[in-house]
Amino acid sequence: MAPKKRIRGSTRTSQSCSKEETKTGSLSEDSVVESAQGVKGKRKAVTSGKTRKQSISKDELHERPQFCHWLMKSEPESRFENGIDVKFGIEDLKALPNQRGCWDGVRNYQARNFMRDMKEGQQAFFYHSNCKEPGIAGIVKIVKESYVDHTQFDKNDVHYDASSKADNPKWSMVDVQFERMLKRFIPLSEMKKIHLEHKARVGPLKDMALFTRPRLSVQPLTSGKWRSLPVMYTPLKVYISVNIHCSKKLREHVIITV
């Protein structure tokens, strides 16, 4: 769920990835599938006598996917839980002071873990879900990295979790800030069409979590997925980027005209 109120964040220098495949290791499409579909919520116990950092081998660090872009879902239409409206669309974020708020209420371990991986300065698509026309409405920026989600301790909040303790909190959140609206709303139906084309052509959106894990509210995107969505390029340009057999002349023509 999206933020309901603004929480002041730190003023640390913005960090962003210059590449999806960082120097810690290249990111293949297979590793993306494993991360998007098979990451477990439970963390492994630390080996006795070693810190978690020490127990991770260099090979494990090289194999760990590093994401720089995200897709975050929220509901733009009113829906009541225990008498509380959980509605929060991109216009609600824009209406907050400094157009900034905390992304609270996430109660899925994998989505939580993805938020813990987010870095200040990274971008995310603001996706409208559970509504008449779901799709991507705009882009937000991560302005504060993960910290304890206070709503898990609030008995009056719909996301209260009695099993979570103050000395061992289960849930985290990040702060996001509105960056811009898209030139046009990108509906789910359009992205699904491209997804199916990419499955046939082995394109970057063939295993996008939006379709392979549709209930996941926070999802990672590789650079290839981020660039291939019609938000960033026209559908024609997406097709050209995937069709490696097209002529150089045609590619140049597309770059000039779109």
XYZ file of N, CA and C in Angstrom:
774
model
N 0.844 -1.188 0.000
C 0.000 0.000 0.000
C 0.874 1.231 0.000
N 0.360 2.325 -0.498
C 1.130 3.547 -0.614
C 1.101 4.356 0.662
N 1.872 5.444 0.730
C 1.955 6.258 1.928
C 0.678 6.992 2.258
N 0.423 7.181 3.554
C -0.730 7.948 3.987
C -0.332 9.284 4.586
N 0.921 9.426 4.992
C 1.366 10.692 5.541
C 2.857 10.842 5.350
N 3.331 12.059 5.452
C 4.720 12.355 5.165
C 5.583 12.077 6.377
N 6.700 11.441 6.160
C 7.686 11.224 7.206
C 8.981 11.859 6.750
N 9.580 12.687 7.587
C 10.821 13.337 7.193
C 11.930 12.313 7.033
N 12.678 12.448 5.989
C 13.750 11.516 5.705
C 15.099 12.131 5.932
N 16.131 11.338 5.725
C 17.488 11.814 5.896
C 17.884 12.655 4.705
N 18.979 13.384 4.836
C 19.451 14.256 3.771
C 20.733 13.728 3.181
N 20.847 12.397 3.146
C 22.043 11.796 2.596
C 22.145 12.064 1.104
N 23.369 12.051 0.613
C 23.598 12.270 -0.800
C 22.903 11.193 -1.603
N 22.243 11.601 -2.699
C 21.515 10.655 -3.529
C 22.449 9.643 -4.145
N 22.008 8.368 -4.107
C 22.775 7.289 -4.710
C 21.933 6.659 -5.798
N 22.514 6.408 -6.933
C 21.799 5.720 -7.997
C 22.766 4.857 -8.763
N 22.239 3.806 -9.361
C 23.089 2.896 -10.112
C 23.283 3.432 -11.507
N 24.502 3.452 -11.961
C 24.767 3.881 -13.320
C 24.457 2.782 -14.308
N 24.506 1.519 -13.833
C 24.201 0.376 -14.684
C 23.374 -0.616 -13.894
N 22.516 -1.374 -14.628
C 21.784 -2.443 -13.953
C 22.734 -3.564 -13.609
N 23.670 -3.841 -14.498
C 24.669 -4.846 -14.227
C 25.859 -4.139 -13.603
N 25.926 -4.091 -12.272
C 26.978 -3.380 -11.578
C 28.246 -4.195 -11.592
N 29.322 -3.605 -11.045
C 30.605 -4.277 -11.029
C 30.617 -5.490 -10.108
N 29.543 -5.659 -9.341
C 29.477 -6.848 -8.482
C 29.075 -8.081 -9.262
N 28.755 -7.919 -10.533
C 28.426 -9.092 -11.331
C 27.376 -8.778 -12.360
N 27.428 -9.458 -13.500
C 26.453 -9.217 -14.545
C 25.139 -9.864 -14.169
N 24.038 -9.296 -14.687
C 22.700 -9.765 -14.348
C 22.065 -10.360 -15.582
N 21.891 -11.667 -15.597
C 21.262 -12.339 -16.726
C 19.763 -12.380 -16.516
N 19.021 -12.645 -17.592
C 17.574 -12.754 -17.481
C 17.193 -13.913 -16.569
N 17.988 -15.004 -16.584
C 17.691 -16.142 -15.712
C 17.792 -15.758 -14.250
N 18.783 -14.928 -13.913
C 18.933 -14.532 -12.515
C 17.807 -13.621 -12.089
N 17.254 -12.851 -13.039
C 16.114 -11.992 -12.733
C 14.899 -12.828 -12.395
N 14.693 -13.902 -13.159
C 13.557 -14.786 -12.893
C 13.673 -15.382 -11.510
N 14.883 -15.834 -11.165
C 15.086 -16.441 -9.855
C 14.829 -15.434 -8.754
N 15.228 -14.182 -8.972
C 15.038 -13.167 -7.942
C 13.588 -12.770 -7.828
N 12.935 -12.555 -8.982
C 11.563 -12.076 -8.977
C 10.578 -13.146 -8.539
N 10.940 -14.432 -8.748
C 9.983 -15.487 -8.451
C 10.363 -16.349 -7.260
N 11.645 -16.371 -6.881
C 12.045 -17.353 -5.888
C 12.692 -16.810 -4.649
N 12.697 -15.476 -4.440
C 13.313 -14.930 -3.241
C 12.445 -15.243 -2.037
N 13.007 -15.782 -1.002
C 12.248 -16.141 0.190
C 12.244 -14.995 1.180
N 11.173 -14.921 1.959
C 11.067 -13.858 2.937
C 11.968 -14.055 4.130
N 12.228 -15.311 4.527
C 13.025 -15.570 5.715
C 14.500 -15.433 5.410
N 15.212 -14.780 6.332
C 16.654 -14.635 6.167
C 17.368 -15.799 6.834
N 18.485 -16.214 6.250
C 19.247 -17.324 6.808
C 19.915 -16.906 8.107
N 20.030 -17.861 9.009
C 20.690 -17.581 10.278
C 22.167 -17.356 10.047
N 22.757 -16.463 10.843
C 24.176 -16.166 10.730
C 24.986 -17.317 11.305
N 26.034 -17.689 10.587
C 26.901 -18.758 11.069
C 27.508 -18.385 12.407
N 27.531 -19.313 13.317
C 28.064 -19.060 14.651
C 29.489 -18.544 14.579
N 29.743 -17.437 15.298
C 31.089 -16.875 15.361
C 31.412 -15.960 14.203
N 30.491 -15.784 13.269
C 30.735 -14.916 12.121
C 29.573 -13.955 11.955
N 29.859 -12.803 11.430
C 28.788 -11.894 11.072
C 28.226 -12.342 9.749
N 27.014 -11.860 9.430
C 26.400 -12.221 8.148
C 27.299 -11.782 6.997
N 27.896 -10.613 7.129
C 28.753 -10.091 6.071
C 29.949 -11.003 5.841
N 30.524 -11.522 6.921
C 31.683 -12.388 6.798
C 31.320 -13.749 6.223
N 30.082 -14.197 6.476
C 29.681 -15.533 6.049
C 29.325 -15.600 4.572
N 29.171 -14.443 3.918
C 28.849 -14.424 2.497
C 30.134 -14.518 1.692
N 30.207 -15.484 0.823
C 31.406 -15.651 0.004
C 31.429 -14.623 -1.110
N 32.595 -14.428 -1.706
C 32.722 -13.495 -2.816
C 31.859 -13.934 -3.994
N 31.767 -15.231 -4.225
C 30.952 -15.740 -5.320
C 29.485 -15.395 -5.123
N 29.000 -15.488 -3.861
C 27.604 -15.160 -3.573
C 27.335 -13.692 -3.839
N 28.278 -12.832 -3.474
C 28.112 -11.410 -3.708
C 28.046 -11.112 -5.194
N 28.858 -11.816 -5.982
C 28.873 -11.598 -7.419
C 27.581 -12.067 -8.072
N 26.935 -13.089 -7.488
C 25.734 -13.647 -8.081
C 24.470 -12.894 -7.668
N 24.524 -12.094 -6.631
C 23.322 -11.424 -6.140
C 22.875 -10.334 -7.114
N 21.620 -10.373 -7.560
C 21.137 -9.362 -8.496
C 21.124 -7.976 -7.860
N 21.479 -6.980 -8.634
C 21.459 -5.601 -8.174
C 20.457 -4.834 -9.034
N 19.357 -4.405 -8.428
C 18.324 -3.693 -9.174
C 18.417 -2.193 -8.919
N 18.096 -1.418 -9.939
C 18.133 0.041 -9.822
C 16.783 0.681 -10.115
N 15.826 -0.087 -10.594
C 14.508 0.443 -10.927
C 13.440 -0.482 -10.354
N 12.258 0.100 -10.129
C 11.213 -0.645 -9.436
C 9.836 -0.313 -9.998
N 8.866 -1.140 -9.626
C 7.460 -0.873 -9.894
C 6.725 -1.049 -8.573
N 5.967 -0.019 -8.181
C 5.286 -0.031 -6.888
C 3.792 0.200 -7.105
N 2.992 -0.689 -6.530
C 1.546 -0.654 -6.746
C 0.809 0.036 -5.601
N -0.234 0.769 -5.973
C -1.117 1.359 -4.975
C -2.510 1.519 -5.580
N -3.498 1.683 -4.716
C -4.890 1.726 -5.170
C -5.392 3.166 -5.267
N -5.768 3.625 -6.460
C -6.219 5.006 -6.634
C -7.704 5.215 -6.354
N -8.445 4.129 -6.168
C -9.884 4.229 -5.934
C -10.220 3.809 -4.506
N -11.249 4.397 -3.970
C -11.628 4.146 -2.577
C -11.968 2.681 -2.330
N -11.405 2.173 -1.246
C -11.722 0.827 -0.764
C -11.545 0.848 0.749
N -12.576 0.406 1.461
C -12.560 0.524 2.915
C -12.218 -0.806 3.583
N -11.315 -0.729 4.551
C -10.976 -1.864 5.409
C -11.149 -1.418 6.856
N -12.030 -2.099 7.571
C -12.315 -1.738 8.972
C -12.687 -0.265 9.104
N -13.441 0.214 8.129
C -13.907 1.595 8.169
C -12.886 2.625 7.723
N -11.725 2.202 7.262
C -10.666 3.123 6.836
C -10.459 2.998 5.331
N -10.456 4.145 4.645
C -10.239 4.165 3.202
C -8.748 3.995 2.913
N -8.389 2.947 2.177
C -6.978 2.675 1.878
C -6.557 3.260 0.533
N -7.407 4.058 -0.061
C -7.112 4.697 -1.350
C -5.840 5.538 -1.279
N -4.970 5.377 -2.282
C -3.815 6.257 -2.416
C -3.267 6.173 -3.837
N -3.647 7.145 -4.650
C -3.162 7.224 -6.020
C -2.043 8.240 -6.139
N -1.532 8.395 -7.329
C -0.414 9.314 -7.525
C -0.822 10.760 -7.258
N -2.085 11.091 -7.467
C -2.559 12.444 -7.169
C -2.538 12.706 -5.662
N -2.769 11.669 -4.870
C -2.694 11.816 -3.413
C -1.261 12.081 -2.974
N -0.306 11.434 -3.623
C 1.103 11.698 -3.316
C 1.468 13.128 -3.684
N 0.988 13.591 -4.822
C 1.278 14.963 -5.264
C 0.715 15.994 -4.293
N -0.366 15.635 -3.604
C -1.021 16.571 -2.688
C -0.323 16.682 -1.336
N 0.607 15.779 -1.025
C 1.325 15.818 0.252
C 2.367 16.937 0.258
N 2.754 17.423 1.446
C 3.823 18.427 1.534
C 5.091 17.933 0.839
N 5.647 18.768 -0.011
C 6.839 18.417 -0.795
C 6.615 17.206 -1.699
N 5.338 16.835 -1.885
C 4.979 15.698 -2.744
C 5.748 14.434 -2.334
N 5.814 14.243 -1.034
C 6.634 13.171 -0.471
C 5.870 12.441 0.632
N 6.048 11.115 0.716
C 5.388 10.354 1.766
C 6.043 9.003 1.978
N 5.632 8.317 3.042
C 6.192 6.990 3.335
C 5.332 5.918 2.667
N 5.996 4.920 2.124
C 5.297 3.814 1.453
C 5.089 2.707 2.479
N 4.032 2.863 3.265
C 3.800 1.948 4.380
C 2.795 0.859 4.016
N 2.583 -0.050 4.949
C 1.535 -1.050 4.798
C 1.883 -2.279 3.981
N 3.130 -2.434 3.556
C 3.517 -3.625 2.789
C 3.624 -4.812 3.742
N 2.842 -5.854 3.485
C 2.812 -7.009 4.379
C 3.080 -8.315 3.623
N 4.002 -8.251 2.721
C 4.479 -9.424 1.998
C 5.996 -9.442 2.139
N 6.549 -10.576 2.536
C 7.979 -10.632 2.843
C 8.857 -10.336 1.630
N 8.479 -10.844 0.475
C 9.303 -10.609 -0.704
C 9.262 -9.143 -1.115
N 8.065 -8.540 -1.070
C 7.947 -7.115 -1.383
C 8.736 -6.284 -0.372
N 8.653 -6.663 0.899
C 9.431 -5.970 1.938
C 10.929 -6.066 1.659
N 11.384 -7.251 1.288
C 12.808 -7.431 1.016
C 13.268 -6.592 -0.165
N 12.408 -6.467 -1.169
C 12.756 -5.613 -2.296
C 12.880 -4.157 -1.850
N 11.991 -3.713 -0.956
C 12.097 -2.340 -0.459
C 13.383 -2.139 0.330
N 13.804 -3.163 1.043
C 15.059 -3.068 1.791
C 16.269 -2.960 0.865
N 16.098 -3.406 -0.384
C 17.179 -3.307 -1.366
C 17.220 -1.947 -2.057
N 16.175 -1.161 -1.906
C 16.105 0.123 -2.604
C 17.153 1.097 -2.087
N 17.674 1.904 -3.000
C 18.679 2.905 -2.662
C 18.148 4.304 -2.953
N 18.579 5.231 -2.135
C 18.177 6.620 -2.304
C 18.563 7.110 -3.696
N 17.620 7.765 -4.363
C 17.867 8.292 -5.701
C 17.361 7.403 -6.816
N 17.020 6.143 -6.504
C 16.496 5.251 -7.537
C 15.060 5.633 -7.896
N 14.621 5.202 -9.068
C 13.290 5.540 -9.560
C 12.375 4.320 -9.556
N 11.078 4.612 -9.482
C 10.074 3.543 -9.525
C 8.863 4.021 -10.307
N 8.230 3.104 -11.022
C 6.959 3.400 -11.656
C 5.869 3.352 -10.593
N 4.995 4.346 -10.574
C 3.825 4.355 -9.696
C 2.697 3.690 -10.473
N 2.331 2.497 -10.021
C 1.356 1.673 -10.731
C 0.014 1.697 -10.003
N -1.039 2.050 -10.713
C -2.387 2.028 -10.150
C -2.962 0.620 -10.282
N -3.322 0.022 -9.161
C -3.827 -1.354 -9.164
C -5.215 -1.433 -8.547
N -5.846 -2.597 -8.722
C -7.157 -2.864 -8.128
C -8.146 -1.743 -8.446
N -8.186 -1.362 -9.713
C -9.053 -0.262 -10.135
C -9.634 -0.571 -11.516
N -10.460 0.321 -12.008
C -11.138 0.095 -13.281
C -10.145 -0.079 -14.419
N -9.115 0.759 -14.449
C -8.082 0.647 -15.493
C -6.703 0.674 -14.844
N -6.143 -0.483 -14.523
C -4.811 -0.526 -13.918
C -3.728 -0.176 -14.932
N -2.633 0.375 -14.420
C -1.520 0.714 -15.295
C -0.565 1.686 -14.630
N 0.440 2.115 -15.379
C 1.470 3.013 -14.856
C 1.053 4.463 -15.066
N 1.032 5.224 -13.967
C 0.579 6.610 -14.021
C 1.729 7.610 -14.016
N 2.836 7.275 -13.357
C 3.927 8.236 -13.242
C 5.183 7.607 -12.676
N 6.131 8.468 -12.344
C 7.427 8.027 -11.815
C 7.696 8.721 -10.486
N 8.165 7.946 -9.515
C 8.547 8.491 -8.212
C 10.016 8.174 -7.960
N 10.574 8.852 -6.975
C 11.979 8.660 -6.618
C 12.081 8.218 -5.172
N 12.989 7.301 -4.893
C 13.245 6.875 -3.517
C 14.071 7.968 -2.838
N 13.526 8.551 -1.771
C 14.223 9.654 -1.098
C 14.672 9.291 0.316
N 14.238 8.144 0.809
C 14.755 7.637 2.076
C 14.737 6.117 2.027
N 15.862 5.507 2.356
C 15.972 4.050 2.310
C 15.202 3.405 3.460
N 15.061 2.101 3.422
C 14.139 1.385 4.306
C 14.385 1.633 5.789
N 13.299 1.757 6.503
C 13.304 1.901 7.954
C 12.009 1.290 8.484
N 11.861 1.244 9.789
C 10.735 0.531 10.411
C 9.395 1.171 10.041
N 8.459 0.340 9.598
C 7.103 0.777 9.280
C 6.316 0.907 10.587
N 5.985 2.137 10.947
C 5.319 2.389 12.230
C 3.894 1.848 12.281
N 3.259 1.639 11.113
C 1.857 1.210 11.114
C 1.674 -0.204 11.665
N 2.743 -0.997 11.701
C 2.622 -2.362 12.230
C 2.333 -2.373 13.729
N 2.622 -1.256 14.415
C 2.404 -1.167 15.865
C 1.145 -0.370 16.231
N 0.478 0.205 15.222
C -0.693 1.045 15.453
C -1.962 0.192 15.407
N -2.590 -0.012 16.560
C -3.778 -0.865 16.635
C -4.957 -0.304 15.850
N -4.929 0.988 15.574
C -6.017 1.607 14.822
C -5.778 1.593 13.314
N -4.633 1.101 12.907
C -4.292 1.069 11.485
C -4.681 -0.287 10.892
N -5.110 -0.271 9.641
C -5.539 -1.518 8.992
C -4.371 -2.486 8.793
N -3.151 -1.985 8.900
C -1.978 -2.834 8.700
C -1.296 -3.213 10.021
N -2.021 -3.071 11.108
C -1.494 -3.466 12.418
C -1.158 -4.953 12.424
N -0.005 -5.287 12.992
C 0.440 -6.682 13.077
C 0.810 -6.988 14.526
N -0.075 -7.700 15.216
C 0.135 -7.998 16.633
C 1.352 -8.879 16.866
N 1.778 -9.610 15.858
C 2.923 -10.511 16.020
C 4.267 -9.794 15.879
N 4.235 -8.559 15.434
C 5.481 -7.801 15.266
C 5.799 -7.042 16.546
N 7.031 -7.125 17.002
C 7.444 -6.506 18.255
C 8.402 -5.342 18.003
N 8.361 -4.374 18.899
C 9.195 -3.182 18.740
C 10.681 -3.517 18.727
N 11.073 -4.548 19.485
C 12.491 -4.916 19.532
C 12.888 -5.850 18.388
N 11.888 -6.285 17.610
C 12.167 -7.135 16.449
C 11.080 -6.923 15.391
N 11.023 -5.727 14.809
C 9.957 -5.404 13.853
C 10.062 -6.225 12.572
N 8.910 -6.602 12.051
C 8.882 -7.413 10.829
C 8.923 -6.576 9.555
N 8.309 -5.404 9.606
C 8.007 -4.701 8.367
C 8.771 -3.391 8.222
N 9.088 -3.092 6.978
C 9.854 -1.882 6.659
C 9.102 -1.049 5.626
N 9.539 0.182 5.461
C 8.976 1.059 4.438
C 10.075 1.986 3.927
N 9.795 2.663 2.838
C 10.704 3.671 2.296
C 9.914 4.958 2.100
N 10.624 6.052 1.895
C 9.970 7.305 1.529
C 10.132 7.527 0.038
N 9.053 7.962 -0.599
C 9.091 8.258 -2.031
C 8.652 9.696 -2.263
N 9.075 10.246 -3.378
C 8.699 11.609 -3.756
C 8.259 11.616 -5.213
N 7.188 12.324 -5.477
C 6.689 12.436 -6.851
C 7.756 13.061 -7.737
N 7.957 12.473 -8.898
C 8.919 13.017 -9.855
C 8.224 13.590 -11.078
N 7.400 12.795 -11.724
C 6.654 13.323 -12.873
C 5.534 12.371 -13.274
N 4.523 12.933 -13.929
C 3.485 12.127 -14.553
C 4.006 11.662 -15.905
N 3.428 10.598 -16.417
C 3.775 10.170 -17.764
C 3.056 11.045 -18.782
N 3.588 11.092 -19.980
C 2.927 11.859 -21.039
C 1.567 11.261 -21.347
N 1.456 9.965 -21.143
C 0.160 9.291 -21.262
C 0.146 8.108 -20.308
N -1.024 7.775 -19.830
C -1.191 6.624 -18.945
C -0.930 5.345 -19.741
N -0.133 4.427 -19.175
C 0.170 3.164 -19.856
C -0.650 2.048 -19.216
N -1.717 1.604 -19.874
C -2.594 0.591 -19.271
C -1.959 -0.794 -19.234
N -2.433 -1.594 -18.316
C -1.961 -2.969 -18.179
C -2.160 -3.749 -19.471
N -3.264 -3.504 -20.153
C -3.564 -4.240 -21.383
C -2.483 -4.033 -22.441
N -1.954 -2.823 -22.534
C -0.895 -2.544 -23.510
C 0.399 -3.253 -23.128
N 0.727 -3.219 -21.835
C 1.941 -3.898 -21.383
C 1.825 -5.407 -21.548
N 0.627 -5.937 -21.340
C 0.432 -7.379 -21.495
C 0.656 -7.799 -22.938
N 0.221 -6.975 -23.876
C 0.422 -7.280 -25.292
C 1.914 -7.363 -25.613
N 2.682 -6.403 -25.092
C 4.130 -6.406 -25.319
C 4.768 -7.605 -24.621
N 4.281 -7.904 -23.412
C 4.791 -9.063 -22.666
C 4.636 -10.350 -23.477
N 3.476 -10.544 -24.096
C 3.232 -11.748 -24.887
C 4.123 -11.783 -26.126
N 4.338 -10.617 -26.741
C 5.238 -10.550 -27.895
C 6.661 -10.904 -27.478
N 7.066 -10.409 -26.308
C 8.421 -10.666 -25.830
C 8.605 -12.126 -25.416
N 7.537 -12.773 -24.954
C 7.628 -14.199 -24.638
C 7.915 -15.002 -25.903
N 7.295 -14.587 -27.007
C 7.505 -15.279 -28.275
C 8.880 -14.981 -28.863
N 9.383 -13.759 -28.627
C 10.654 -13.333 -29.216
C 11.808 -13.373 -28.215
N 11.525 -13.811 -26.993
C 12.514 -13.820 -25.909
C 13.023 -12.396 -25.674
N 12.092 -11.470 -25.504
C 12.431 -10.078 -25.218
C 12.525 -9.818 -23.730
N 12.943 -8.605 -23.337
C 13.179 -8.296 -21.928
C 11.955 -8.360 -21.021
N 10.758 -8.224 -21.573
C 9.556 -8.259 -20.729
C 8.921 -9.647 -20.649
N 9.614 -10.664 -21.150
C 9.025 -12.008 -21.194
C 8.750 -12.570 -19.801
N 9.561 -12.176 -18.804
C 9.386 -12.717 -17.454
C 9.118 -11.611 -16.438
N 8.504 -10.535 -16.882
C 8.226 -9.407 -15.993
C 7.305 -9.844 -14.855
N 7.672 -9.502 -13.634
C 6.927 -9.948 -12.453
C 5.489 -9.451 -12.444
N 5.205 -8.367 -13.153
C 3.842 -7.849 -13.234
C 2.890 -8.914 -13.767
N 3.429 -9.843 -14.571
C 2.613 -10.912 -15.153
C 2.924 -12.278 -14.551
N 4.145 -12.490 -14.115
C 4.493 -13.780 -13.511
C 4.186 -13.822 -12.021
N 4.186 -12.654 -11.369
C 3.840 -12.540 -9.944
C 2.876 -11.373 -9.760
N 1.667 -11.456 -10.313
C 0.754 -10.308 -10.358
C 0.315 -9.770 -9.002
N 0.421 -10.562 -7.939
C -0.024 -10.100 -6.622
C 1.092 -9.411 -5.829
N 2.290 -9.401 -6.370
C 3.421 -8.777 -5.686
C 3.341 -7.260 -5.840
N 3.272 -6.533 -4.724
C 3.019 -5.089 -4.769
C 4.262 -4.245 -5.008
N 5.435 -4.817 -4.772
C 6.699 -4.123 -5.047
C 7.554 -5.066 -5.883
N 7.961 -4.600 -7.063
C 8.651 -5.486 -7.997
C 9.912 -4.828 -8.543
N 10.972 -5.613 -8.753
C 12.194 -5.071 -9.339
C 12.116 -5.057 -10.859
N 12.843 -4.131 -11.459
C 12.946 -4.066 -12.915
C 14.412 -3.978 -13.303
N 14.820 -4.796 -14.256
C 16.167 -4.646 -14.793
C 16.196 -3.419 -15.696
N 17.383 -2.983 -16.077
C 17.501 -1.856 -17.005
C 16.792 -2.166 -18.312
N 16.896 -3.426 -18.755
C 16.242 -3.812 -20.000
C 14.737 -3.674 -19.922
N 14.157 -4.081 -18.797
C 12.713 -3.952 -18.620
C 12.310 -2.484 -18.521
N 13.068 -1.706 -17.754
C 12.769 -0.279 -17.585
C 12.763 0.436 -18.937
N 13.760 0.153 -19.758
C 13.881 0.821 -21.055
C 12.867 0.305 -22.065
N 12.442 -0.942 -21.916
C 11.584 -1.560 -22.925
C 10.108 -1.260 -22.738
N 9.712 -0.766 -21.582
C 8.309 -0.430 -21.377
C 7.936 0.767 -22.242
N 6.699 0.826 -22.736
C 6.283 1.930 -23.604
C 6.307 3.282 -22.910
N 6.476 3.278 -21.590
C 6.631 4.530 -20.856
C 7.874 5.269 -21.339
N 8.941 4.509 -21.574
C 10.220 5.101 -21.931
C 10.415 5.207 -23.441
N 9.788 4.301 -24.189
C 9.916 4.285 -25.638
C 8.558 4.006 -26.260
N 8.381 4.375 -27.502
C 7.151 4.039 -28.203
C 7.145 2.543 -28.481
N 5.962 1.936 -28.692
C 5.921 0.511 -29.003
C 6.777 0.151 -30.217
N 6.852 1.053 -31.210
C 7.666 0.789 -32.388
C 9.127 0.654 -32.011
N 9.590 1.546 -31.139
C 10.989 1.501 -30.739
C 11.269 0.256 -29.907
N 10.301 -0.155 -29.095
C 10.454 -1.394 -28.332
C 10.636 -2.566 -29.281
N 9.818 -2.615 -30.317
C 9.898 -3.717 -31.275
C 11.258 -3.733 -31.960
N 11.742 -2.570 -32.349
C 13.031 -2.504 -33.025
C 14.149 -2.954 -32.093
N 14.047 -2.591 -30.806
C 15.100 -2.965 -29.865
C 15.164 -4.475 -29.666
N 14.041 -5.159 -29.870
C 13.995 -6.605 -29.688
C 14.316 -7.338 -30.988
N 13.877 -6.782 -32.120
C 14.076 -7.434 -33.407
C 15.501 -7.209 -33.894
N 16.393 -8.103 -33.536
C 17.810 -7.924 -33.846
C 18.107 -8.165 -35.317
N 17.111 -8.638 -36.084
C 17.346 -8.934 -37.490
C 16.997 -7.755 -38.402
N 16.474 -6.664 -37.830
C 16.107 -5.538 -38.681
C 17.359 -4.850 -39.208
N 17.213 -4.133 -40.288
C 18.366 -3.512 -40.935
C 18.838 -2.292 -40.162
N 20.117 -1.949 -40.339
C 20.687 -0.775 -39.694
C 19.982 0.483 -40.172
N 19.667 0.539 -41.447
C 18.988 1.700 -42.010
C 17.642 1.915 -41.343
N 16.899 0.834 -41.125
C 15.593 0.931 -40.482
C 15.734 1.410 -39.052
N 16.737 0.901 -38.328
C 16.948 1.336 -36.953
C 17.238 2.826 -36.900
N 18.060 3.317 -37.811
C 18.400 4.740 -37.837
C 17.166 5.576 -38.129
N 16.312 5.080 -39.020
C 15.094 5.803 -39.366
C 14.171 5.921 -38.157
N 14.049 4.837 -37.403
C 13.194 4.838 -36.216
C 13.715 5.823 -35.178
N 15.012 5.811 -34.940
C 15.598 6.706 -33.946
C 15.338 8.161 -34.305
N 15.344 8.477 -35.590
C 15.143 9.854 -36.035
C 13.688 10.268 -35.919
N 12.772 9.350 -36.202
C 11.376 9.743 -36.344
C 10.529 9.589 -35.096
N 10.949 8.810 -34.086
C 10.080 8.607 -32.918
C 10.449 9.568 -31.790
